[in-house]
mmCIF file of C-alpha atoms in Angstrom:
data_model
loop_
_atom_site.group_PDB
_atom_site.id
_atom_site.type_symbol
_atom_site.label_atom_id
_atom_site.label_comp_id
_atom_site.label_asym_id
_atom_site.label_seq_id
_atom_site.Cartn_x
_atom_site.Cartn_y
_atom_site.Cartn_z
ATOM 1 C CA MET S 1 0.112 -20.932 11.140
ATOM 2 C CA ALA S 2 3.482 -19.564 9.847
ATOM 3 C CA SER S 3 6.679 -20.292 11.745
ATOM 4 C CA GLU S 4 9.788 -19.303 9.867
ATOM 5 C CA SER S 5 11.422 -16.746 12.044
ATOM 6 C CA GLU S 6 14.487 -17.270 14.277
ATOM 7 C CA LYS S 7 14.499 -15.044 17.378
ATOM 8 C CA SER S 8 17.468 -12.930 17.653
ATOM 9 C CA GLY S 9 18.531 -13.694 21.187
ATOM 10 C CA GLY S 10 21.096 -11.269 22.799
ATOM 11 C CA ALA S 11 19.877 -8.216 20.942
ATOM 12 C CA GLU S 12 16.776 -7.277 22.967
ATOM 13 C CA ASP S 13 18.271 -3.850 23.595
ATOM 14 C CA LEU S 14 18.354 -2.992 19.909
ATOM 15 C CA PRO S 15 15.310 -1.757 18.067
ATOM 16 C CA VAL S 16 13.524 -3.410 15.029
ATOM 17 C CA ILE S 17 14.366 -1.253 11.827
ATOM 18 C CA VAL S 18 11.643 -0.883 9.462
ATOM 19 C CA CYS S 19 12.881 0.282 6.048
ATOM 20 C CA GLY S 20 10.109 2.394 4.502
ATOM 21 C CA GLY S 21 7.583 4.865 5.814
ATOM 22 C CA GLY S 22 4.525 3.790 3.885
ATOM 23 C CA VAL S 23 1.458 2.145 5.110
ATOM 24 C CA ILE S 24 3.124 -1.417 5.289
ATOM 25 C CA GLY S 25 6.047 -0.070 7.471
ATOM 26 C CA CYS S 26 3.709 2.156 9.661
ATOM 27 C CA ALA S 27 1.187 -0.547 10.119
ATOM 28 C CA LEU S 28 3.974 -2.704 11.309
ATOM 29 C CA ALA S 29 5.329 -0.165 13.474
ATOM 30 C CA TYR S 30 1.776 0.389 15.006
ATOM 31 C CA PHE S 31 1.438 -3.229 16.034
ATOM 32 C CA LEU S 32 5.148 -3.688 17.030
ATOM 33 C CA THR S 33 4.855 -0.696 19.461
ATOM 34 C CA GLU S 34 1.487 -2.279 20.721
ATOM 35 C CA LYS S 35 3.689 -5.425 21.719
ATOM 36 C CA LYS S 36 6.176 -2.877 23.533
ATOM 37 C CA LYS S 37 8.893 -3.401 20.840
ATOM 38 C CA ARG S 38 11.282 -0.532 20.054
ATOM 39 C CA VAL S 39 10.976 0.559 16.473
ATOM 40 C CA VAL S 40 12.963 2.915 14.250
ATOM 41 C CA ILE S 41 11.469 3.639 10.742
ATOM 42 C CA VAL S 42 14.012 4.636 8.218
ATOM 43 C CA GLU S 43 12.597 7.023 5.578
ATOM 44 C CA GLN S 44 14.308 9.247 3.023
ATOM 45 C CA GLU S 45 11.486 11.692 2.464
ATOM 46 C CA ARG S 46 8.519 11.609 4.794
ATOM 47 C CA ILE S 47 5.813 9.356 6.026
ATOM 48 C CA ALA S 48 3.520 8.380 3.167
ATOM 49 C CA ALA S 49 5.605 10.006 0.523
ATOM 50 C CA ALA S 50 4.952 7.603 -2.186
ATOM 51 C CA ALA S 51 1.947 5.301 -3.031
ATOM 52 C CA SER S 52 0.562 5.432 0.625
ATOM 53 C CA GLY S 53 0.058 9.303 0.177
ATOM 54 C CA ARG S 54 -1.061 9.164 -3.253
ATOM 55 C CA ALA S 55 -3.442 6.074 -3.635
ATOM 56 C CA GLY S 56 -7.147 5.887 -3.832
ATOM 57 C CA GLY S 57 -7.809 4.069 -0.492
ATOM 58 C CA PHE S 58 -10.574 1.684 -1.797
ATOM 59 C CA LEU S 59 -11.247 -1.254 0.369
ATOM 60 C CA ALA S 60 -13.057 -4.492 -0.441
ATOM 61 C CA LEU S 61 -13.960 -7.387 1.772
ATOM 62 C CA ASP S 62 -14.137 -10.191 -0.633
ATOM 63 C CA TRP S 63 -12.656 -9.191 -3.994
ATOM 64 C CA CYS S 64 -9.646 -11.403 -3.365
ATOM 65 C CA ASP S 65 -11.318 -14.478 -2.400
ATOM 66 C CA SER S 66 -10.277 -16.294 -5.612
ATOM 67 C CA ASP S 67 -6.558 -16.476 -4.535
ATOM 68 C CA GLU S 68 -4.211 -16.683 -1.532
ATOM 69 C CA VAL S 69 -4.822 -12.955 -0.723
ATOM 70 C CA GLY S 70 -8.583 -13.721 0.204
ATOM 71 C CA PRO S 71 -7.909 -14.329 4.023
ATOM 72 C CA LEU S 72 -5.403 -11.504 4.323
ATOM 73 C CA ALA S 73 -7.885 -9.101 2.711
ATOM 74 C CA ARG S 74 -10.831 -10.262 4.810
ATOM 75 C CA ALA S 75 -8.896 -9.794 7.967
ATOM 76 C CA SER S 76 -7.521 -6.374 7.011
ATOM 77 C CA PHE S 77 -11.106 -5.092 5.926
ATOM 78 C CA ARG S 78 -12.224 -5.932 9.417
ATOM 79 C CA LEU S 79 -9.115 -4.182 11.082
ATOM 80 C CA HIS S 80 -9.744 -1.008 9.094
ATOM 81 C CA ALA S 81 -13.068 -0.648 10.797
ATOM 82 C CA GLU S 82 -11.613 -1.317 14.155
ATOM 83 C CA LEU S 83 -8.589 1.042 13.570
ATOM 84 C CA SER S 84 -10.852 3.819 12.311
ATOM 85 C CA GLU S 85 -12.388 3.848 15.868
ATOM 86 C CA GLN S 86 -9.209 3.479 17.784
ATOM 87 C CA LEU S 87 -7.395 6.057 15.725
ATOM 88 C CA ALA S 88 -10.393 8.486 16.055
ATOM 89 C CA LYS S 89 -9.873 8.251 19.948
ATOM 90 C CA GLU S 90 -6.387 9.393 19.344
ATOM 91 C CA GLY S 91 -7.727 12.588 17.509
ATOM 92 C CA HIS S 92 -7.247 11.166 13.949
ATOM 93 C CA ASP S 93 -10.004 11.328 11.302
ATOM 94 C CA THR S 94 -8.939 9.233 8.360
ATOM 95 C CA LEU S 95 -12.083 9.745 6.465
ATOM 96 C CA TYR S 96 -13.036 6.143 6.679
ATOM 97 C CA ARG S 97 -16.403 5.170 5.603
ATOM 98 C CA ARG S 98 -18.530 2.356 4.175
ATOM 99 C CA VAL S 99 -19.362 2.976 0.351
ATOM 100 C CA ASP S 100 -21.516 1.524 -2.337
ATOM 101 C CA THR S 101 -19.496 0.557 -5.419
ATOM 102 C CA LEU S 102 -20.578 0.497 -9.046
ATOM 103 C CA ALA S 103 -19.340 -0.761 -12.361
ATOM 104 C CA LEU S 104 -20.027 1.725 -15.180
ATOM 105 C CA SER S 105 -19.890 1.108 -18.972
ATOM 106 C CA ILE S 106 -19.147 4.388 -20.770
ATOM 107 C CA ARG S 107 -19.886 5.156 -24.493
ATOM 108 C CA GLY S 108 -19.228 8.779 -25.545
ATOM 109 C CA ASP S 109 -20.020 11.561 -23.137
ATOM 110 C CA ALA S 110 -23.552 12.843 -24.165
ATOM 111 C CA PRO S 111 -25.875 13.849 -21.348
ATOM 112 C CA LEU S 112 -28.338 11.074 -20.271
ATOM 113 C CA PRO S 113 -31.915 11.604 -21.063
ATOM 114 C CA GLU S 114 -34.141 13.345 -18.412
ATOM 115 C CA GLY S 115 -34.856 10.847 -15.541
ATOM 116 C CA ALA S 116 -32.457 8.250 -16.973
ATOM 117 C CA ALA S 117 -30.231 8.403 -13.752
ATOM 118 C CA LYS S 118 -33.086 7.885 -11.399
ATOM 119 C CA LYS S 119 -34.588 4.979 -13.568
ATOM 120 C CA GLY S 120 -31.346 3.176 -13.653
ATOM 121 C CA SER S 121 -30.565 3.725 -10.033
ATOM 122 C CA LEU S 122 -27.601 6.047 -10.783
ATOM 123 C CA PRO S 123 -26.547 8.804 -8.379
ATOM 124 C CA ALA S 124 -27.745 12.055 -10.070
ATOM 125 C CA TRP S 125 -24.085 13.282 -10.508
ATOM 126 C CA LEU S 126 -23.409 10.583 -12.977
ATOM 127 C CA ASN S 127 -25.433 12.219 -15.681
ATOM 128 C CA ARG S 128 -23.299 11.819 -18.785
ATOM 129 C CA GLY S 129 -21.970 8.897 -21.045
ATOM 130 C CA VAL S 130 -23.052 6.059 -18.747
ATOM 131 C CA ARG S 131 -24.689 3.240 -20.866
ATOM 132 C CA GLY S 132 -24.638 0.344 -18.430
ATOM 133 C CA VAL S 133 -24.290 0.023 -14.565
ATOM 134 C CA SER S 134 -23.983 -2.901 -12.181
ATOM 135 C CA LYS S 135 -23.408 -3.122 -8.411
ATOM 136 C CA LEU S 136 -19.978 -4.411 -7.410
ATOM 137 C CA GLY S 137 -20.272 -3.863 -3.658
ATOM 138 C CA THR S 138 -22.335 -2.563 -0.932
ATOM 139 C CA GLN S 139 -21.650 -0.687 2.299
ATOM 140 C CA GLU S 140 -21.308 -4.362 4.008
ATOM 141 C CA THR S 141 -18.408 -5.218 1.524
ATOM 142 C CA THR S 142 -16.700 -2.084 0.451
ATOM 143 C CA ALA S 143 -15.343 0.958 2.136
ATOM 144 C CA GLN S 144 -12.651 3.672 1.789
ATOM 145 C CA VAL S 145 -10.069 5.528 3.658
ATOM 146 C CA GLN S 146 -7.860 8.633 3.007
ATOM 147 C CA PRO S 147 -4.364 6.792 2.621
ATOM 148 C CA ARG S 148 -2.218 9.492 3.694
ATOM 149 C CA LEU S 149 -4.151 10.410 6.765
ATOM 150 C CA PHE S 150 -4.396 6.652 7.582
ATOM 151 C CA THR S 151 -0.640 6.022 7.274
ATOM 152 C CA GLU S 152 0.285 9.287 9.163
ATOM 153 C CA ALA S 153 -2.304 8.377 11.960
ATOM 154 C CA LEU S 154 -0.678 4.856 12.292
ATOM 155 C CA PHE S 155 2.815 6.436 12.696
ATOM 156 C CA ASP S 156 1.646 9.109 15.151
ATOM 157 C CA VAL S 157 0.196 6.565 17.571
ATOM 158 C CA ALA S 158 3.294 4.335 17.125
ATOM 159 C CA SER S 159 5.508 7.275 17.674
ATOM 160 C CA LYS S 160 3.563 8.057 20.914
ATOM 161 C CA ARG S 161 4.416 4.553 22.052
ATOM 162 C CA GLY S 162 8.200 5.182 21.442
ATOM 163 C CA ALA S 163 8.677 4.595 17.659
ATOM 164 C CA SER S 164 11.124 7.046 15.905
ATOM 165 C CA LEU S 165 11.605 8.238 12.438
ATOM 166 C CA ARG S 166 15.280 8.191 11.164
ATOM 167 C CA LYS S 167 15.479 10.517 8.095
ATOM 168 C CA GLY S 168 17.692 9.079 5.435
ATOM 169 C CA SER S 169 18.365 6.674 2.658
ATOM 170 C CA VAL S 170 18.894 2.947 3.274
ATOM 171 C CA THR S 171 22.032 2.389 1.233
ATOM 172 C CA GLY S 172 22.970 -1.317 2.432
ATOM 173 C CA LEU S 173 22.636 -3.915 4.934
ATOM 174 C CA LEU S 174 25.055 -4.344 8.009
ATOM 175 C CA PHE S 175 26.321 -7.983 8.325
ATOM 176 C CA GLU S 176 27.993 -9.788 11.104
ATOM 177 C CA ASP S 177 31.029 -11.642 10.381
ATOM 178 C CA SER S 178 30.044 -13.860 7.412
ATOM 179 C CA SER S 179 33.219 -15.919 7.511
ATOM 180 C CA SER S 180 32.525 -17.479 10.885
ATOM 181 C CA SER S 181 28.823 -18.116 9.898
ATOM 182 C CA SER S 182 30.020 -19.834 6.837
ATOM 183 C CA ALA S 183 32.402 -21.863 8.579
ATOM 184 C CA LYS S 184 29.662 -23.137 10.845
ATOM 185 C CA GLY S 185 27.382 -23.788 8.075
ATOM 186 C CA GLU S 186 24.999 -21.085 9.280
ATOM 187 C CA GLU S 187 22.990 -18.403 7.643
ATOM 188 C CA THR S 188 24.393 -14.934 7.209
ATOM 189 C CA GLU S 189 23.315 -12.813 9.891
ATOM 190 C CA VAL S 190 22.074 -9.104 9.424
ATOM 191 C CA ALA S 191 22.876 -6.669 12.230
ATOM 192 C CA GLY S 192 21.302 -3.592 10.949
ATOM 193 C CA VAL S 193 21.330 -1.167 8.043
ATOM 194 C CA LEU S 194 23.541 1.531 6.543
ATOM 195 C CA VAL S 195 21.660 4.976 6.421
ATOM 196 C CA ASP S 196 23.479 7.246 4.066
ATOM 197 C CA GLY S 197 26.581 4.972 4.507
ATOM 198 C CA GLU S 198 26.449 5.161 8.345
ATOM 199 C CA PRO S 199 25.675 1.956 10.338
ATOM 200 C CA LEU S 200 22.439 1.568 12.477
ATOM 201 C CA ARG S 201 22.351 -1.551 14.438
ATOM 202 C CA ALA S 202 19.001 -3.649 14.854
ATOM 203 C CA SER S 203 17.657 -6.728 16.499
ATOM 204 C CA GLN S 204 15.687 -7.327 13.269
ATOM 205 C CA VAL S 205 15.261 -5.614 9.857
ATOM 206 C CA VAL S 206 12.293 -5.348 7.724
ATOM 207 C CA LEU S 207 12.340 -4.457 4.141
ATOM 208 C CA ALA S 208 9.163 -2.436 3.362
ATOM 209 C CA MET S 209 10.045 0.068 0.678
ATOM 210 C CA GLY S 210 7.348 -0.756 -1.717
ATOM 211 C CA PRO S 211 8.886 -0.974 -5.359
ATOM 212 C CA TRP S 212 12.219 0.257 -3.942
ATOM 213 C CA THR S 213 12.483 -3.007 -2.115
ATOM 214 C CA CYS S 214 14.282 -4.040 -5.519
ATOM 215 C CA LYS S 215 17.440 -2.641 -3.984
ATOM 216 C CA ALA S 216 17.806 -5.389 -1.527
ATOM 217 C CA ALA S 217 18.785 -7.938 -4.110
ATOM 218 C CA GLU S 218 22.138 -5.746 -4.724
ATOM 219 C CA TRP S 219 22.560 -5.355 -0.828
ATOM 220 C CA LEU S 220 22.521 -8.982 -0.323
ATOM 221 C CA LYS S 221 25.276 -9.857 -2.664
ATOM 222 C CA GLY S 222 24.295 -13.491 -3.035
ATOM 223 C CA ALA S 223 23.943 -14.047 0.792
ATOM 224 C CA GLY S 224 20.314 -14.797 0.350
ATOM 225 C CA SER S 225 17.556 -15.354 -2.130
ATOM 226 C CA PHE S 226 15.570 -12.384 -3.353
ATOM 227 C CA PRO S 227 12.977 -11.954 -6.068
ATOM 228 C CA ARG S 228 12.578 -9.290 -8.543
ATOM 229 C CA VAL S 229 10.412 -6.410 -7.164
ATOM 230 C CA THR S 230 8.891 -4.259 -9.842
ATOM 231 C CA GLY S 231 6.572 -1.225 -10.037
ATOM 232 C CA GLN S 232 3.655 -0.281 -12.089
ATOM 233 C CA ARG S 233 2.772 3.357 -12.325
ATOM 234 C CA TYR S 234 -0.548 4.903 -11.907
ATOM 235 C CA HIS S 235 -1.653 8.657 -12.415
ATOM 236 C CA SER S 236 -4.348 10.393 -10.546
ATOM 237 C CA ILE S 237 -5.985 13.717 -10.047
ATOM 238 C CA LEU S 238 -8.055 15.261 -7.173
ATOM 239 C CA MET S 239 -11.016 17.618 -7.790
ATOM 240 C CA ARG S 240 -13.446 19.408 -5.523
ATOM 241 C CA PRO S 241 -16.929 19.848 -6.810
ATOM 242 C CA LYS S 242 -18.891 22.862 -5.940
ATOM 243 C CA GLU S 243 -21.781 20.744 -4.479
ATOM 244 C CA PRO S 244 -21.034 17.561 -2.477
ATOM 245 C CA ILE S 245 -21.661 14.243 -4.360
ATOM 246 C CA THR S 246 -22.669 10.880 -3.089
ATOM 247 C CA GLY S 247 -20.137 8.558 -1.812
ATOM 248 C CA HIS S 248 -20.360 5.947 -4.640
ATOM 249 C CA ALA S 249 -17.007 4.382 -5.666
ATOM 250 C CA CYS S 250 -17.131 3.785 -9.533
ATOM 251 C CA PHE S 251 -14.946 1.430 -11.605
ATOM 252 C CA CYS S 252 -15.503 2.761 -15.178
ATOM 253 C CA ASN S 253 -14.663 1.291 -18.595
ATOM 254 C CA ASP S 254 -14.762 3.878 -21.422
ATOM 255 C CA GLU S 255 -15.423 1.548 -24.452
ATOM 256 C CA GLY S 256 -14.602 4.243 -27.020
ATOM 257 C CA LYS S 257 -11.456 5.380 -25.547
ATOM 258 C CA GLY S 258 -10.461 1.660 -24.370
ATOM 259 C CA GLU S 259 -9.616 2.982 -20.962
ATOM 260 C CA ASP S 260 -10.369 2.035 -17.467
ATOM 261 C CA PHE S 261 -10.449 4.375 -14.627
ATOM 262 C CA GLU S 262 -11.765 4.716 -11.003
ATOM 263 C CA ILE S 263 -13.616 7.401 -9.190
ATOM 264 C CA TYR S 264 -13.630 7.815 -5.521
ATOM 265 C CA PRO S 265 -15.711 10.596 -3.917
ATOM 266 C CA ARG S 266 -14.470 11.171 -0.322
ATOM 267 C CA SER S 267 -16.297 12.360 2.738
ATOM 268 C CA ASN S 268 -14.606 15.922 2.683
ATOM 269 C CA ASN S 269 -15.835 16.482 -0.771
ATOM 270 C CA ASP S 270 -12.665 15.609 -2.611
ATOM 271 C CA VAL S 271 -12.975 13.332 -5.575
ATOM 272 C CA TYR S 272 -9.957 11.220 -6.462
ATOM 273 C CA VAL S 273 -9.804 9.730 -10.086
ATOM 274 C CA CYS S 274 -7.160 7.396 -11.253
ATOM 275 C CA GLY S 275 -6.001 5.466 -14.240
ATOM 276 C CA SER S 276 -3.682 5.245 -17.199
ATOM 277 C CA PRO S 277 -1.341 2.576 -15.802
ATOM 278 C CA ASP S 278 2.116 2.069 -17.412
ATOM 279 C CA PHE S 279 5.521 0.663 -16.659
ATOM 280 C CA GLY S 280 7.534 3.925 -16.597
ATOM 281 C CA PRO S 281 11.057 3.673 -15.176
ATOM 282 C CA LEU S 282 11.011 3.745 -11.320
ATOM 283 C CA PRO S 283 12.625 6.944 -9.933
ATOM 284 C CA ASP S 284 15.569 6.709 -7.643
ATOM 285 C CA HIS S 285 13.459 7.802 -4.673
ATOM 286 C CA ALA S 286 10.038 9.076 -3.773
ATOM 287 C CA GLY S 287 11.067 12.664 -3.702
ATOM 288 C CA LEU S 288 11.274 12.531 -7.549
ATOM 289 C CA LEU S 289 7.584 11.404 -7.946
ATOM 290 C CA ASP S 290 6.182 14.888 -8.660
ATOM 291 C CA ALA S 291 8.658 15.303 -11.713
ATOM 292 C CA CYS S 292 7.303 12.068 -13.064
ATOM 293 C CA VAL S 293 3.837 13.191 -13.532
ATOM 294 C CA GLU S 294 2.897 13.366 -17.283
ATOM 295 C CA GLU S 295 0.457 16.054 -18.173
ATOM 296 C CA GLU S 296 -0.859 14.016 -21.051
ATOM 297 C CA ARG S 297 -1.975 11.336 -18.709
ATOM 298 C CA VAL S 298 -3.444 13.887 -16.217
ATOM 299 C CA ALA S 299 -5.418 15.260 -19.248
ATOM 300 C CA LEU S 300 -6.640 11.928 -20.288
ATOM 301 C CA ILE S 301 -7.926 11.030 -16.665
ATOM 302 C CA LYS S 302 -9.745 14.539 -16.597
ATOM 303 C CA ALA S 303 -11.283 13.918 -19.990
ATOM 304 C CA LEU S 304 -12.498 10.462 -18.763
ATOM 305 C CA SER S 305 -14.196 11.808 -15.751
ATOM 306 C CA ASP S 306 -15.641 14.716 -17.661
ATOM 307 C CA GLY S 307 -17.383 12.145 -19.834
ATOM 308 C CA VAL S 308 -19.494 10.776 -16.879
ATOM 309 C CA SER S 309 -20.616 13.908 -14.942
ATOM 310 C CA ASP S 310 -21.176 17.593 -15.241
ATOM 311 C CA ALA S 311 -20.260 18.030 -11.584
ATOM 312 C CA LEU S 312 -16.865 16.682 -12.384
ATOM 313 C CA ARG S 313 -16.624 18.446 -15.731
ATOM 314 C CA GLU S 314 -16.991 21.953 -14.039
ATOM 315 C CA CYS S 315 -14.166 21.154 -11.668
ATOM 316 C CA GLU S 316 -10.614 22.264 -11.828
ATOM 317 C CA VAL S 317 -7.656 19.794 -11.210
ATOM 318 C CA GLU S 318 -6.625 20.690 -7.670
ATOM 319 C CA GLU S 319 -3.835 17.998 -7.394
ATOM 320 C CA ARG S 320 -1.990 15.707 -9.963
ATOM 321 C CA SER S 321 0.082 12.840 -8.873
ATOM 322 C CA CYS S 322 1.492 9.574 -9.845
ATOM 323 C CA CYS S 323 2.884 6.680 -7.870
ATOM 324 C CA TRP S 324 4.296 3.109 -8.449
ATOM 325 C CA LEU S 325 2.584 0.128 -6.923
ATOM 326 C CA PRO S 326 5.084 -2.753 -5.874
ATOM 327 C CA PHE S 327 4.713 -6.251 -7.358
ATOM 328 C CA VAL S 328 6.634 -9.637 -7.168
ATOM 329 C CA PRO S 329 6.684 -12.097 -9.839
ATOM 330 C CA ASP S 330 3.634 -14.052 -8.940
ATOM 331 C CA ASN S 331 1.562 -10.937 -7.829
ATOM 332 C CA ILE S 332 1.056 -12.418 -4.212
ATOM 333 C CA PRO S 333 2.418 -10.176 -1.442
ATOM 334 C CA MET S 334 5.837 -11.353 -0.043
ATOM 335 C CA MET S 335 5.825 -11.346 3.621
ATOM 336 C CA GLY S 336 8.147 -13.226 6.033
ATOM 337 C CA LYS S 337 11.894 -14.041 6.645
ATOM 338 C CA VAL S 338 14.215 -13.670 3.749
ATOM 339 C CA PRO S 339 15.684 -17.100 3.199
ATOM 340 C CA GLY S 340 19.363 -17.603 3.755
ATOM 341 C CA VAL S 341 19.772 -14.580 6.136
ATOM 342 C CA ARG S 342 19.105 -14.252 9.863
ATOM 343 C CA ASN S 343 17.080 -11.487 11.190
ATOM 344 C CA LEU S 344 16.018 -10.126 7.867
ATOM 345 C CA PHE S 345 12.477 -9.960 6.722
ATOM 346 C CA ALA S 346 10.393 -8.455 3.761
ATOM 347 C CA SER S 347 6.981 -7.101 3.518
ATOM 348 C CA THR S 348 6.297 -5.746 0.031
ATOM 349 C CA GLY S 349 4.562 -6.629 -3.272
ATOM 350 C CA HIS S 350 0.907 -5.738 -2.306
ATOM 351 C CA GLY S 351 0.166 -4.128 -5.605
ATOM 352 C CA CYS S 352 -3.243 -2.181 -5.827
ATOM 353 C CA TRP S 353 -4.200 -3.543 -2.412
ATOM 354 C CA GLY S 354 -1.522 -2.163 -0.290
ATOM 355 C CA ILE S 355 -3.797 0.375 1.647
ATOM 356 C CA LEU S 356 -6.572 -2.445 2.050
ATOM 357 C CA ASN S 357 -4.066 -5.067 3.282
ATOM 358 C CA GLY S 358 -1.627 -2.920 5.378
ATOM 359 C CA PRO S 359 -3.331 -3.500 8.798
ATOM 360 C CA ALA S 360 -3.298 -7.151 8.638
ATOM 361 C CA SER S 361 0.172 -7.349 7.128
ATOM 362 C CA GLY S 362 1.407 -5.199 9.892
ATOM 363 C CA LEU S 363 -0.282 -7.336 12.621
ATOM 364 C CA ALA S 364 0.889 -10.604 11.174
ATOM 365 C CA MET S 365 4.424 -9.380 10.558
ATOM 366 C CA ALA S 366 4.658 -8.080 14.197
ATOM 367 C CA GLU S 367 3.408 -11.490 15.485
ATOM 368 C CA LEU S 368 6.060 -13.151 13.415
ATOM 369 C CA LEU S 369 8.981 -10.936 14.666
ATOM 370 C CA VAL S 370 7.918 -10.782 18.339
ATOM 371 C CA ASP S 371 6.482 -14.510 18.758
ATOM 372 C CA GLY S 372 8.165 -16.331 16.085
ATOM 373 C CA GLU S 373 4.994 -17.003 14.320
ATOM 374 C CA SER S 374 1.792 -15.291 13.242
ATOM 375 C CA LYS S 375 -1.437 -16.529 14.905
ATOM 376 C CA SER S 376 -3.767 -13.989 13.005
ATOM 377 C CA LEU S 377 -2.863 -14.950 9.627
ATOM 378 C CA ASN S 378 -1.276 -17.996 7.850
ATOM 379 C CA LEU S 379 1.803 -16.385 6.504
ATOM 380 C CA HIS S 380 2.984 -19.487 4.495
ATOM 381 C CA PRO S 381 1.515 -18.529 1.052
ATOM 382 C CA PHE S 382 3.233 -15.093 1.415
ATOM 383 C CA SER S 383 6.664 -16.520 2.339
ATOM 384 C CA PRO S 384 9.802 -15.089 0.504
ATOM 385 C CA SER S 385 11.065 -18.667 0.492
ATOM 386 C CA ARG S 386 8.646 -19.589 -2.370
ATOM 387 C CA PHE S 387 11.084 -17.721 -4.591
ATOM 388 C CA ALA S 388 14.323 -19.360 -3.300
ATOM 389 C CA THR S 389 14.551 -22.140 -6.091
ATOM 390 C CA THR S 390 13.078 -20.188 -9.036
ATOM 391 C CA ILE S 391 14.564 -16.597 -8.616
ATOM 392 C CA LYS S 392 18.250 -15.922 -8.760
#
């Protein structure tokens, strides 16, 4: 198992500082406080302000089996089921449920012939435009959760155990005397962060700011090796049909429009639809996300959903949103100690599977910080050190 952490002796009275209040940071806080560690989350806006409050929340057991993410996804899928029960005992309904998942091929938006849905095993609400259907997952292998509710629940439980939220913007890292470290041939040591320019000391610091983790490269100033972190934007809409529809997650390809989109009905009768990815410039902070919503992309997603269902066609758009999903150069999450710097860790780059992989990422990172290694997951494939000789 992974073993790349140096324990920070002599700083037991200081908290672990987690930079970022999304699902990755809140899951880490949840498991750190379970291990009796003091935790401070530093967040400029609010818990789940960015992608963790705006994502779809689709969960899959085995969709990542073809690469290094497979064991992480499987472990996290199981943890989601356990956490839904544990969080419910704390009074939190995260809208977790198992779902069937379909792949739909769309051509045009004409109504389907009478009885076609039943004959093709389609849910009755998918009554337009569908020309092909296949099953991608069953209730054994796919599920969903409401991301904002889930992330807020993790933080609420962590806060009851002593975790705290520090509102403010992380503007830099606080270093111990680098000259003495250099003279001894030792790594530079991080001693905390700067929050709006003010020092906040820590025993360990974890960078979990999603796409905004890109700021760390500047903060390090050559002290350690850090890869390029980027973001891909997705738009989404939320609708509420007049009548409840079945809980089928749908991955759709509109052949005529050349667009892929996803439909996630939720147990509270919300229907979340997302698509139209692009690489628009990342705003300075999550508080600017609403201003980044492009109405043309919202209209496109609404038109795509209208093309498969009268129930959705009759809906008004209740909420419109966009968010940036974080990626590192090889599209494999980056979790572990930042090379060249003591007491500094990163957990980011989870891409479109951030909600799925949040729990197992949080558990593994908590084990790394507290015990010096992760026993629940081999973190070696995710180590930031894999970029040390290739990313400058």
